[in-house]
Coordinates of N, CA and C in Angstrom, one line a residue:
M29 N 105.6 51.2 16.2 CA 105.9 50.5 17.1 C 105.5 50.2 18.5
L30 N 105.1 51.2 19.1 CA 104.8 51.1 20.4 C 103.4 50.6 20.6
D31 N 102.6 51.0 19.3 CA 101.3 50.5 19.2 C 101.1 49.2 19.4
K32 N 101.9 48.5 19.0 CA 102.2 47.4 18.6 C 102.5 46.4 20.0
C33 N 103.4 47.2 21.0 CA 103.7 47.0 22.0 C 102.7 46.8 23.1
G34 N 101.8 48.1 23.0 CA 100.8 48.2 23.8 C 99.9 47.2 23.5
A35 N 99.3 47.0 22.6 CA 98.0 46.0 21.7 C 98.7 44.5 22.1
K36 N 100.0 44.2 21.8 CA 100.3 42.9 22.4 C 100.5 42.5 23.7
L37 N 100.6 43.4 24.6 CA 100.7 43.1 26.2 C 99.2 43.1 26.5
A38 N 98.3 44.2 25.9 CA 97.0 44.0 26.2 C 96.5 42.6 25.9
D39 N 96.6 42.3 24.7 CA 96.4 41.0 24.1 C 96.5 39.9 25.1
A40 N 97.9 39.9 25.8 CA 98.4 38.7 26.4 C 97.5 39.2 27.8
L41 N 97.0 40.1 28.4 CA 96.3 40.2 29.3 C 95.0 39.9 29.5
C42 N 94.3 40.2 28.3 CA 93.1 39.5 28.1 C 93.2 38.2 27.9
D43 N 93.9 37.9 27.5 CA 94.1 36.0 27.3 C 94.5 35.2 28.5
N44 N 95.2 35.7 29.6 CA 95.3 35.5 31.0 C 94.2 35.7 31.6
H45 N 93.2 36.2 31.3 CA 92.1 36.8 32.1 C 92.3 37.8 33.2
I46 N 93.5 38.6 32.9 CA 93.9 39.5 34.1 C 93.0 41.0 33.7
I47 N 92.6 41.3 32.4 CA 92.0 42.5 32.1 C 90.6 41.9 31.5
K48 N 89.5 42.9 31.3 CA 88.7 42.4 30.3 C 88.7 42.9 29.0
E49 N 88.0 42.3 28.0 CA 88.2 42.6 26.8 C 88.0 44.0 26.7
E50 N 86.7 44.4 27.2 CA 85.9 45.7 27.0 C 87.0 46.9 27.5
N51 N 88.1 46.6 28.5 CA 89.1 47.5 29.0 C 90.3 47.5 28.3
K52 N 90.5 46.6 27.3 CA 91.6 46.7 26.4 C 92.0 47.8 25.9
E53 N 91.3 48.6 25.3 CA 91.4 49.8 24.6 C 92.2 50.7 25.5
I54 N 91.6 50.7 26.7 CA 92.0 51.8 27.8 C 93.4 51.5 28.1
I55 N 93.7 50.1 28.3 CA 94.9 49.4 28.7 C 96.1 50.0 27.7
V56 N 95.7 49.5 26.4 CA 96.7 49.8 25.2 C 96.9 51.3 25.1
Y57 N 95.8 52.3 25.2 CA 96.2 53.7 25.5 C 97.1 53.9 26.5
G58 N 96.8 53.3 27.7 CA 98.0 53.6 29.1 C 99.3 53.3 28.8
I59 N 99.3 51.7 28.3 CA 100.6 51.5 28.0 C 101.4 52.1 26.9
D60 N 100.6 52.5 26.0 CA 101.6 53.5 24.7 C 101.8 54.8 26.0
A61 N 101.0 55.4 26.2 CA 101.4 56.4 27.2 C 102.5 56.2 28.0
L62 N 102.3 55.3 28.7 CA 103.6 54.8 29.7 C 105.0 54.6 29.1
L63 N 104.8 54.0 27.8 CA 106.2 53.9 26.9 C 106.9 55.0 26.4
S64 N 105.8 55.8 25.8 CA 106.0 57.0 25.3 C 106.9 58.1 26.3
T65 N 105.9 58.1 27.6 CA 106.9 58.8 28.4 C 108.0 58.5 29.0
L66 N 108.3 57.0 29.5 CA 109.6 56.8 29.4 C 110.8 56.7 28.5
I67 N 110.3 56.8 27.1 CA 111.5 57.1 26.0 C 111.7 58.6 26.4
N68 N 110.9 59.4 26.6 CA 111.2 61.0 26.5 C 112.0 61.1 27.8
V69 N 111.7 60.4 28.9 CA 112.4 60.7 30.3 C 114.2 60.1 29.8
V70 N 113.9 59.0 29.4 CA 115.3 58.4 29.2 C 116.2 59.4 28.2
I71 N 115.5 59.8 27.1 CA 116.3 61.0 26.4 C 116.8 62.1 27.1
V72 N 115.8 62.9 27.9 CA 116.3 64.1 28.7 C 117.1 63.8 29.6
V73 N 116.9 62.8 30.4 CA 118.0 62.4 31.2 C 119.5 61.9 30.7
G74 N 119.4 61.1 29.7 CA 120.6 61.3 28.9 C 121.4 62.3 28.4
L75 N 120.6 63.3 27.8 CA 120.9 64.4 27.6 C 121.6 65.3 28.6
G76 N 120.8 65.1 30.0 CA 121.3 65.9 30.8 C 122.7 65.4 31.1
L77 N 123.0 64.2 31.4 CA 124.2 63.4 31.9 C 125.2 63.8 31.0
I78 N 124.8 63.8 29.3 CA 125.7 64.4 28.4 C 126.2 66.0 28.6
L79 N 125.1 66.5 28.7 CA 125.2 68.0 29.0 C 125.8 68.5 30.6
K80 N 126.2 67.2 31.3 CA 126.5 67.9 32.7 C 125.8 68.6 33.1
L81 N 124.5 68.2 33.0 CA 123.4 69.2 33.8 C 122.3 68.0 34.4
F82 N 122.7 67.0 35.1 CA 122.0 66.0 35.5 C 121.3 66.7 36.7
L83 N 121.8 67.4 37.8 CA 120.7 67.7 38.8 C 119.8 69.0 38.2
P84 N 119.9 69.8 37.3 CA 119.0 70.8 36.9 C 117.9 70.0 36.0
T85 N 118.5 69.1 35.2 CA 117.6 68.1 34.4 C 116.3 67.5 35.1
V86 N 117.1 67.2 36.4 CA 116.1 66.1 37.2 C 115.0 67.1 37.9
V87 N 115.5 68.3 38.1 CA 114.8 69.4 38.9 C 113.5 70.0 37.6
F88 N 114.0 70.2 36.4 CA 113.1 70.6 35.6 C 112.1 69.6 35.2
L89 N 112.8 68.1 35.0 CA 111.7 67.3 34.8 C 110.7 66.8 35.7
I90 N 111.0 66.5 37.0 CA 110.1 66.6 38.0 C 109.0 67.7 38.0
S91 N 109.6 69.0 38.0 CA 108.8 70.1 37.9 C 107.9 70.2 36.9
F92 N 108.1 69.9 35.7 CA 107.4 70.1 34.4 C 106.4 68.9 34.5
A93 N 106.7 67.6 35.0 CA 106.1 66.5 35.0 C 104.8 66.7 35.8
V94 N 105.2 66.9 36.9 CA 104.0 67.1 38.0 C 103.0 68.0 37.8
L95 N 103.3 69.1 37.2 CA 102.4 70.2 36.9 C 101.7 69.8 35.6
R96 N 102.5 69.2 34.8 CA 101.6 69.3 33.4 C 100.7 67.9 33.5
V97 N 100.9 67.1 34.5 CA 100.0 66.1 34.8 C 98.5 66.4 34.9
F98 N 98.5 67.4 35.8 CA 97.1 68.2 36.4 C 96.8 69.1 35.1
A99 N 97.8 70.0 34.9 CA 97.5 71.1 34.0 C 97.0 71.0 32.7
G100 N 97.6 69.5 32.1 CA 97.3 69.3 30.5 C 98.0 70.5 29.5
G101 N 97.3 70.5 28.6 CA 98.1 71.4 27.4 C 98.1 70.6 26.3
Y102 N 98.8 71.3 25.1 CA 98.9 70.8 24.0 C 99.2 69.4 23.5
H103 N 98.9 68.8 23.0 CA 99.4 67.4 22.7 C 99.6 67.4 21.1
A104 N 101.0 66.7 20.7 CA 101.2 66.6 19.4 C 100.4 65.4 18.5
K105 N 100.3 65.5 17.5 CA 99.7 64.3 16.7 C 100.3 63.1 16.7
T106 N 101.8 63.2 17.0 CA 102.5 62.0 16.6 C 103.5 61.8 17.9
R107 N 104.1 60.7 17.9 CA 105.0 60.4 19.1 C 106.2 61.4 19.0
I108 N 106.4 61.3 17.7 CA 107.8 61.8 17.2 C 107.7 63.4 17.6
G109 N 106.4 64.1 17.3 CA 106.0 65.5 17.5 C 106.0 65.7 18.9
C110 N 105.4 64.8 19.6 CA 105.5 65.0 21.4 C 107.1 65.0 21.8
T111 N 107.9 64.1 21.3 CA 109.3 63.9 21.8 C 110.0 65.4 21.2
A112 N 110.1 65.9 20.2 CA 110.3 66.9 19.8 C 110.1 68.1 20.4
S113 N 108.9 68.3 20.5 CA 108.1 69.4 21.5 C 108.7 69.7 22.8
F114 N 108.9 68.4 23.4 CA 109.4 68.2 24.7 C 110.8 68.6 24.8
L115 N 111.2 68.0 23.8 CA 112.8 68.2 23.6 C 113.1 69.5 23.4
T116 N 112.6 70.4 22.8 CA 112.7 71.5 22.2 C 112.3 72.7 23.6
I117 N 111.5 72.2 24.4 CA 110.9 72.9 25.7 C 112.3 72.7 26.8
Y118 N 112.9 71.6 26.7 CA 113.8 71.1 28.1 C 115.2 71.8 27.3
L119 N 115.6 71.9 25.9 CA 116.8 72.5 25.5 C 116.8 73.7 25.7
A120 N 115.6 74.5 25.4 CA 115.6 76.2 25.6 C 115.6 76.7 27.0
G121 N 115.1 75.6 28.1 CA 115.3 75.9 29.5 C 116.5 75.7 29.9
M122 N 117.3 74.6 29.4 CA 118.8 74.5 30.0 C 119.6 75.7 29.4
T123 N 119.2 75.8 28.0 CA 120.0 76.9 27.3 C 119.8 78.1 28.3
L124 N 118.5 78.7 28.2 CA 118.5 79.8 29.4 C 118.9 79.6 30.8
Q125 N 118.9 78.6 31.3 CA 119.7 78.5 32.6 C 121.1 78.5 32.6
Q126 N 121.7 78.1 31.4 CA 123.4 78.1 31.4 C 123.5 79.6 31.1
Y127 N 123.0 80.0 30.1 CA 123.4 81.5 29.7 C 122.7 82.9 30.1
T128 N 122.1 82.7 31.3 CA 121.4 83.9 31.4 C 122.6 84.6 32.6
P129 N 122.7 85.9 32.3 CA 123.8 86.4 33.0 C 123.6 86.3 34.7
D130 N 123.9 86.2 35.6 CA 123.7 86.2 36.8 C 122.8 87.2 37.6
I131 N 123.2 88.2 37.0 CA 122.4 89.6 37.7 C 121.2 89.4 37.2
F132 N 120.7 88.6 36.4 CA 119.4 88.5 35.6 C 118.7 87.5 36.1
V133 N 119.5 86.4 36.6 CA 118.7 85.0 37.3 C 117.6 85.3 38.3
K134 N 117.8 86.2 39.2 CA 116.8 86.2 40.5 C 115.5 87.0 39.7
P135 N 115.5 88.1 39.2 CA 114.6 88.7 38.5 C 113.9 87.8 37.6
V136 N 114.7 87.2 36.6 CA 113.6 86.2 35.7 C 113.2 85.1 36.0
T137 N 114.0 84.3 37.3 CA 113.3 83.4 38.1 C 111.9 83.8 38.4
I138 N 111.7 84.9 39.3 CA 110.6 85.2 39.8 C 109.5 85.7 38.9
G139 N 110.1 86.4 37.9 CA 109.2 87.2 36.8 C 108.5 85.7 35.9
L140 N 109.3 84.8 35.9 CA 108.7 83.4 34.9 C 107.9 82.9 35.8
A141 N 108.0 82.8 37.4 CA 107.1 81.7 38.0 C 106.0 82.8 38.2
A142 N 105.7 84.0 38.2 CA 104.7 84.9 38.3 C 103.7 84.7 37.2
I143 N 104.4 85.0 36.1 CA 103.6 84.7 34.7 C 103.2 83.3 34.7
S144 N 103.5 82.1 34.9 CA 103.4 80.9 34.9 C 102.3 80.7 36.0
F145 N 102.7 80.9 37.1 CA 101.5 81.2 38.3 C 100.1 81.6 37.7
A146 N 99.9 83.1 37.5 CA 98.7 83.2 36.6 C 98.1 82.6 35.5
S147 N 99.1 82.1 34.5 CA 98.7 81.5 33.4 C 97.9 80.0 34.0
V148 N 98.4 79.4 34.9 CA 98.1 78.2 35.4 C 96.7 78.6 35.9
F149 N 96.8 79.5 36.6 CA 95.2 80.0 37.4 C 94.0 80.1 36.0
I150 N 94.7 80.7 35.4 CA 93.5 81.0 34.0 C 93.2 80.2 33.1
L151 N 94.4 79.3 32.8 CA 94.1 78.3 31.5 C 93.9 77.2 31.9
A152 N 94.6 76.5 33.1 CA 94.5 75.2 33.3 C 92.9 74.8 34.1
P153 N 92.6 73.6 33.7 CA 93.3 72.4 33.3 C 92.9 72.3 31.5
V154 N 93.8 72.0 30.8 CA 93.1 71.6 29.5 C 93.1 70.2 29.3
E155 N 91.8 69.6 28.9 CA 91.3 68.1 28.5 C 92.0 67.6 27.3
H156 N 92.4 66.6 27.7 CA 93.3 65.4 26.2 C 91.8 65.1 25.6
P157 N 91.9 65.3 24.4 CA 90.8 64.6 23.6 C 90.4 63.1 23.8
N158 N 91.8 62.4 24.1 CA 91.8 60.9 24.2 C 91.4 60.3 25.4
R159 N 91.3 61.6 26.3 CA 91.1 61.1 28.0 C 89.9 62.0 28.6
P160 N 88.6 62.3 28.1 CA 88.0 63.4 28.3 C 87.8 63.0 29.9
Y161 N 87.3 64.3 30.5 CA 87.0 64.4 31.9 C 85.8 64.0 32.2
Q162 N 85.8 63.1 33.1 CA 84.4 62.4 33.7 C 84.2 62.9 35.0
G163 N 82.7 63.1 35.3 CA 82.3 63.3 36.7 C 83.0 64.7 37.2
N164 N 83.7 64.4 38.1 CA 84.2 66.2 38.9 C 85.8 66.1 38.5
D165 N 86.3 65.4 37.5 CA 87.7 65.3 37.2 C 88.2 66.8 36.6
Y166 N 87.2 67.6 36.2 CA 87.7 69.2 35.8 C 88.0 69.8 36.9
Q167 N 87.2 69.6 38.1 CA 87.3 70.4 39.0 C 88.7 69.7 40.1
V168 N 88.8 68.6 40.0 CA 90.0 68.0 40.7 C 91.2 68.5 40.0
F169 N 91.2 68.4 38.8 CA 92.6 68.7 38.2 C 92.6 70.1 37.9
K170 N 91.7 70.9 38.2 CA 92.0 72.6 38.4 C 92.1 72.6 39.8
R171 N 92.0 72.0 40.6 CA 92.3 72.4 42.1 C 94.0 71.9 42.1
M172 N 93.9 70.7 41.7 CA 95.7 70.0 41.8 C 96.4 71.1 41.0
S173 N 96.2 71.6 39.9 CA 97.2 72.3 39.1 C 97.3 73.2 40.2
R174 N 96.4 74.1 40.5 CA 96.6 75.3 41.1 C 97.4 75.0 42.8
I175 N 97.3 73.8 43.0 CA 97.8 73.6 44.4 C 99.4 73.5 44.1
I176 N 99.6 72.8 42.9 CA 101.0 72.7 42.5 C 101.6 73.6 42.2
V177 N 100.9 74.4 41.1 CA 101.8 75.7 40.8 C 101.8 77.0 41.9
S178 N 101.2 76.6 42.8 CA 101.5 77.5 44.0 C 102.5 77.0 44.8
L179 N 102.7 75.7 45.0 CA 103.6 75.1 45.6 C 105.2 75.2 45.0
Q180 N 105.1 75.1 43.4 CA 106.3 75.4 43.2 C 107.0 76.7 43.1
T181 N 105.7 77.7 43.1 CA 105.9 79.1 43.1 C 106.9 79.3 44.6
L182 N 106.2 78.9 45.5 CA 107.0 79.2 46.7 C 108.0 78.4 46.8
L183 N 108.2 77.5 46.4 CA 109.8 76.6 46.4 C 110.5 77.8 45.6
V184 N 110.2 78.4 44.5 CA 111.1 79.2 43.4 C 111.6 80.6 44.4
I185 N 110.6 81.1 45.2 CA 110.7 82.2 46.3 C 111.7 81.8 47.2
A186 N 111.5 80.6 47.7 CA 112.4 80.1 48.8 C 113.6 79.7 48.3
G187 N 113.5 79.3 47.3 CA 115.2 78.7 46.7 C 115.9 80.1 46.0
T188 N 115.0 81.0 45.7 CA 115.8 82.3 45.1 C 116.4 83.1 46.4
F189 N 115.3 83.3 47.3 CA 115.6 84.2 48.2 C 116.2 83.9 49.6
F190 N 115.8 83.0 50.0 CA 116.1 82.0 51.4 C 117.1 81.0 51.4
M191 N 117.2 80.1 50.3 CA 117.9 79.0 50.5 C 119.3 79.0 49.9
G192 N 119.6 80.0 48.8 CA 120.5 80.1 48.1 C 120.7 79.0 47.1
Y193 N 119.3 78.7 46.7 CA 119.3 77.8 45.4 C 118.8 78.5 44.0
E194 N 119.5 79.8 43.9 CA 118.8 80.4 42.7 C 118.7 79.4 41.1
N195 N 119.9 78.8 41.1 CA 119.7 78.2 40.0 C 118.9 77.0 39.6
L196 N 118.6 76.0 40.9 CA 117.7 75.1 40.8 C 116.3 75.8 40.8
A197 N 116.1 77.0 41.4 CA 114.6 77.8 41.5 C 114.4 77.9 40.0
Y198 N 115.6 78.5 39.2 CA 115.6 79.0 37.9 C 115.0 77.7 37.3
C199 N 115.4 76.7 37.3 CA 114.9 75.3 36.6 C 113.8 74.9 36.9
I200 N 112.9 75.3 37.8 CA 111.7 75.0 38.3 C 110.6 76.2 37.6
S201 N 111.3 77.3 37.7 CA 110.5 78.5 36.9 C 110.3 78.0 35.3
L202 N 111.4 77.5 34.6 CA 111.8 77.6 33.6 C 110.8 76.2 33.1
A203 N 110.7 75.2 33.9 CA 109.5 74.0 33.7 C 108.3 74.5 33.8
M204 N 108.0 75.3 34.7 CA 106.6 76.3 34.8 C 106.2 76.9 33.3
L205 N 107.3 77.6 33.0 CA 106.9 78.1 31.7 C 106.7 77.3 30.8
G206 N 107.4 76.1 30.7 CA 107.3 75.4 29.7 C 105.9 74.6 29.8
V207 N 105.1 74.5 30.9 CA 103.8 74.1 30.8 C 102.8 75.4 30.3
T208 N 103.4 76.2 30.7 CA 102.5 77.5 30.4 C 102.6 77.7 28.6
I209 N 103.8 77.4 28.3 CA 103.7 77.5 26.8 C 102.5 76.3 25.9
I210 N 102.7 75.4 26.9 CA 101.9 74.1 26.3 C 100.7 74.4 26.5
L211 N 100.3 75.0 27.3 CA 98.6 75.4 27.8 C 98.2 76.5 26.6
A212 N 99.2 77.6 26.6 CA 98.9 78.7 25.7 C 98.8 78.0 24.2
L213 N 99.6 77.0 23.6 CA 99.7 76.3 22.6 C 98.0 75.4 22.2
A214 N 97.6 74.8 23.6 CA 96.4 74.3 23.6 C 95.4 75.1 23.0
G215 N 95.6 76.4 24.0 CA 94.3 77.4 23.4 C 94.5 77.9 21.9
K216 N 95.6 77.9 21.5 CA 95.7 78.3 19.9 C 95.2 77.3 19.3
V217 N 95.6 76.0 19.3 CA 94.9 74.9 18.5 C 93.4 74.9 18.5
K218 N 92.9 75.0 19.8 CA 91.4 75.1 19.8 C 90.8 76.4 19.2
V219 N 91.3 77.4 19.0 CA 90.8 78.7 18.3 C 91.0 78.2 16.8
R220 N 91.7 77.5 16.4 CA 92.1 77.4 15.2 C 91.6 76.2 14.6
G221 N 90.9 75.4 15.6 CA 90.1 74.2 15.1 C 91.0 73.0 14.8
E222 N 91.9 73.2 14.9 CA 92.9 71.9 14.6 C 92.7 70.6 15.4

């Protein structure tokens, strides 16, 4: 269904001479990716509201999305698989955030941030087969993923030790862990040749 929406919109843009015919495939991909992302965001924010975890959800979502854009990682073969993967990561993160005993929150938060920091430096970026890197994209994405994970790690440290926002810092480190898992999955899929 989303494929048809993207194709119809791209056709209309071509018909009205807003885009060139040779750019139509790129536009369809972009529209499909945008619609898929919007659906995931609406579902997760809706769940956050239902679970009364709106602020942790927003912090998790922003932290995850900003790092994921530049770090890359595993991509499911279908939109349903993508949504299911992301929901699994989100729900696991929110479950851990809610049920980790208070005494463990600080060490777990810092530990997860440290593991994720190292993983992003080692594994990122991972290229998407549908959007291969061109020119110096690889270097730009590598630098940006390292800058973002460094800033997120600093936010985690500041929130945990200096600002009194341990639970929100924990959400950031859980989002970082989610990206780490996706990076590791991408490596596993490459090794198996899937």
